[in-house]
Amino acid sequence: MADKTHNETTLSRADAAEYLRSLGATLAGESGSWTVPVGNKRVEIQPDDEITVETTVDERSRMLGDDITSTTVELRWKESGESAEGGD
């Protein structure tokens, strides 16, 4: 299976923090599945008990225009013997 669901939106800092909190709360749930809201869609995935977490901060200074900083948090785990990716 090679599906990808993507959404980009602009949120206030408070709303972005609440979104991240809600992702963490549902990931920590005991159901075994994780429902991730992506735009107007909800994707249900089955993370393993062990998750690899990779965090990257990219700071770019532009000669012209605004400086840009981005943070990426990637969660990876093996699912049914196959490599699966989730989160960004």
Coordinates of N, CA and C in Angstrom, one line a residue:
M1 N 0.8 -1.2 0.0 CA 0.0 0.0 0.0 C 0.9 1.2 0.0
A2 N 0.6 2.2 -0.9 CA 1.4 3.4 -0.9 C 0.4 4.6 -1.1
D3 N -0.3 4.9 0.0 CA -1.2 6.0 0.0 C -0.5 7.2 0.7
K4 N -0.8 8.4 0.3 CA -0.3 9.6 1.0 C -1.5 10.6 1.0
T5 N -1.7 11.1 2.2 CA -2.7 12.1 2.4 C -2.0 13.3 3.0
H6 N -2.2 14.5 2.3 CA -1.5 15.7 2.7 C -2.4 16.9 2.8
N7 N -2.1 17.8 3.8 CA -2.9 19.0 4.0 C -2.0 20.0 4.6
E8 N -2.1 21.3 4.1 CA -1.3 22.4 4.7 C -2.3 23.5 5.0
T9 N -2.2 24.0 6.2 CA -3.1 25.1 6.7 C -2.3 26.0 7.6
T10 N -2.8 27.2 7.8 CA -2.2 28.2 8.7 C -3.1 28.3 10.0
L11 N -2.4 28.1 11.1 CA -3.1 28.1 12.4 C -2.4 29.1 13.3
S12 N -3.1 29.6 14.3 CA -2.5 30.4 15.3 C -1.5 29.5 16.2
R13 N -0.6 30.1 16.9 CA 0.3 29.3 17.7 C -0.5 28.5 18.7
A14 N -1.6 29.0 19.3 CA -2.4 28.3 20.3 C -3.1 27.1 19.6
D15 N -3.6 27.4 18.4 CA -4.3 26.3 17.7 C -3.4 25.2 17.2
A16 N -2.2 25.6 16.8 CA -1.2 24.6 16.4 C -0.8 23.8 17.6
A17 N -0.6 24.4 18.8 CA -0.2 23.7 20.0 C -1.4 22.7 20.4
E18 N -2.6 23.1 20.3 CA -3.7 22.2 20.6 C -3.8 21.0 19.6
Y19 N -3.5 21.3 18.3 CA -3.5 20.2 17.3 C -2.4 19.2 17.7
L20 N -1.2 19.6 18.1 CA -0.1 18.7 18.5 C -0.5 18.0 19.8
R21 N -1.1 18.6 20.7 CA -1.6 18.0 22.0 C -2.6 16.9 21.6
S22 N -3.5 17.2 20.7 CA -4.6 16.2 20.4 C -3.9 15.0 19.7
L23 N -2.9 15.2 18.9 CA -2.2 14.1 18.2 C -1.6 13.2 19.3
G24 N -0.9 13.8 20.2 CA -0.2 13.1 21.3 C -1.2 12.3 22.1
A25 N -2.3 12.9 22.5 CA -3.3 12.2 23.3 C -3.9 11.0 22.7
T26 N -4.2 11.1 21.4 CA -4.8 10.0 20.7 C -3.7 8.9 20.4
L27 N -2.4 9.3 20.2 CA -1.4 8.3 20.0 C -1.2 7.5 21.3
A28 N -1.3 8.2 22.4 CA -1.1 7.5 23.7 C -2.3 6.7 24.1
G29 N -3.4 6.8 23.4 CA -4.6 6.0 23.8 C -4.3 4.5 23.8
E30 N -5.2 3.8 24.4 CA -5.1 2.4 24.6 C -5.7 1.5 23.5
S31 N -6.3 2.2 22.6 CA -7.1 1.4 21.5 C -6.2 0.7 20.6
G32 N -4.9 1.1 20.4 CA -4.1 0.4 19.5 C -4.1 1.1 18.1
S33 N -5.1 1.8 17.8 CA -5.2 2.6 16.6 C -5.0 4.1 16.8
W34 N -4.6 4.8 15.8 CA -4.4 6.2 15.9 C -5.1 6.9 14.8
T35 N -6.0 7.8 15.1 CA -6.8 8.5 14.1 C -6.1 9.9 14.0
V36 N -5.6 10.2 12.8 CA -4.9 11.4 12.5 C -5.7 12.3 11.6
P37 N -6.2 13.5 12.0 CA -6.9 14.4 11.2 C -6.0 15.0 10.2
V38 N -6.3 14.9 8.9 CA -5.5 15.5 7.8 C -6.5 16.3 6.9
G39 N -6.6 17.6 7.2 CA -7.6 18.4 6.5 C -9.0 18.0 6.9
N40 N -9.8 17.7 5.9 CA -11.2 17.3 6.2 C -11.3 15.8 6.2
K41 N -10.2 15.1 6.2 CA -10.2 13.6 6.3 C -9.6 13.1 7.6
R42 N -9.9 11.9 8.0 CA -9.4 11.3 9.2 C -8.8 10.0 8.7
V43 N -7.5 9.8 9.0 CA -6.8 8.6 8.6 C -6.5 7.7 9.9
E44 N -7.0 6.5 9.8 CA -6.7 5.6 11.0 C -5.6 4.7 10.7
I45 N -4.6 4.7 11.5 CA -3.4 3.9 11.3 C -3.1 3.1 12.6
Q46 N -2.3 2.1 12.5 CA -2.0 1.1 13.6 C -0.5 1.2 13.9
P47 N -0.1 2.1 14.7 CA 1.4 2.2 15.1 C 1.8 1.0 15.9
D48 N 3.1 0.7 15.8 CA 3.7 -0.4 16.6 C 3.9 0.2 18.0
D49 N 4.3 -0.7 18.9 CA 4.6 -0.3 20.3 C 5.9 0.5 20.3
E50 N 6.8 0.3 19.4 CA 8.1 1.0 19.4 C 8.1 1.9 18.1
I51 N 8.3 3.2 18.4 CA 8.2 4.2 17.3 C 9.5 5.0 17.3
T52 N 10.1 5.1 16.1 CA 11.3 6.0 15.9 C 10.8 7.4 15.6
V53 N 11.4 8.3 16.4 CA 11.0 9.7 16.3 C 12.2 10.5 15.8
E54 N 12.1 11.2 14.7 CA 13.1 12.1 14.1 C 12.7 13.5 14.1
T55 N 13.4 14.4 14.7 CA 13.1 15.8 14.7 C 14.1 16.6 14.0
T56 N 13.7 17.5 13.1 CA 14.6 18.4 12.4 C 14.2 19.8 12.4
V57 N 15.1 20.7 12.7 CA 14.8 22.2 12.6 C 15.7 22.8 11.5
D58 N 15.0 23.4 10.6 CA 15.7 24.0 9.4 C 15.6 25.5 9.4
E59 N 16.7 26.2 9.7 CA 16.7 27.7 9.7 C 17.4 28.2 8.5
R60 N 16.6 29.0 7.7 CA 17.2 29.5 6.5 C 17.1 31.0 6.5
S61 N 18.3 31.6 6.2 CA 18.3 33.1 6.1 C 18.3 33.4 4.6
R62 N 17.4 34.3 4.2 CA 17.4 34.7 2.8 C 18.0 36.0 2.6
M63 N 18.7 36.2 1.5 CA 19.3 37.5 1.2 C 18.2 38.6 1.0
L64 N 17.2 38.2 0.3 CA 16.0 39.0 0.0 C 14.8 38.3 0.6
G65 N 13.9 39.0 1.3 CA 12.7 38.4 1.8 C 12.9 38.0 3.2
D66 N 11.9 37.3 3.7 CA 11.9 36.9 5.1 C 12.7 35.6 5.4
D67 N 13.2 35.5 6.6 CA 13.9 34.3 7.0 C 12.8 33.2 7.2
I68 N 13.1 32.0 7.0 CA 12.2 30.9 7.1 C 12.7 29.8 8.1
T69 N 11.9 29.4 9.0 CA 12.3 28.3 9.9 C 11.2 27.3 9.8
S70 N 11.6 26.0 9.7 CA 10.6 24.9 9.6 C 11.0 23.8 10.6
T71 N 10.1 23.1 11.2 CA 10.3 22.0 12.1 C 9.6 20.8 11.5
T72 N 10.3 19.7 11.4 CA 9.6 18.5 11.0 C 9.8 17.4 12.1
V73 N 8.7 16.8 12.4 CA 8.7 15.7 13.3 C 8.2 14.5 12.6
E74 N 9.0 13.4 12.4 CA 8.6 12.2 11.7 C 8.6 11.1 12.6
L75 N 7.5 10.3 12.5 CA 7.3 9.1 13.3 C 7.4 7.9 12.4
R76 N 8.2 6.9 12.7 CA 8.3 5.7 11.8 C 8.2 4.4 12.7
W77 N 7.6 3.4 12.1 CA 7.5 2.1 12.8 C 7.3 1.0 11.7
K78 N 7.5 -0.2 12.1 CA 7.3 -1.3 11.2 C 5.9 -1.8 11.5
E79 N 5.2 -2.1 10.4 CA 3.8 -2.6 10.5 C 3.7 -3.9 9.6
S80 N 3.3 -4.9 10.3 CA 3.1 -6.2 9.6 C 4.3 -6.6 8.8
G81 N 5.5 -6.4 9.2 CA 6.7 -6.8 8.5 C 7.1 -5.8 7.4
E82 N 6.3 -4.8 7.2 CA 6.6 -3.8 6.1 C 7.0 -2.5 6.8
S83 N 7.7 -1.6 6.2 CA 8.1 -0.3 6.7 C 6.9 0.6 6.4
A84 N 6.4 1.3 7.4 CA 5.4 2.3 7.2 C 5.8 3.6 7.9
E85 N 5.3 4.7 7.3 CA 5.6 6.0 7.8 C 4.3 6.7 8.2
G86 N 4.5 7.6 9.2 CA 3.3 8.4 9.6 C 3.8 9.7 10.2
G87 N 3.0 10.8 10.2 CA 3.3 12.0 10.8 C 4.2 12.9 10.1
D88 N 4.4 14.2 10.1 CA 5.1 15.3 9.6 C 4.8 16.5 10.1

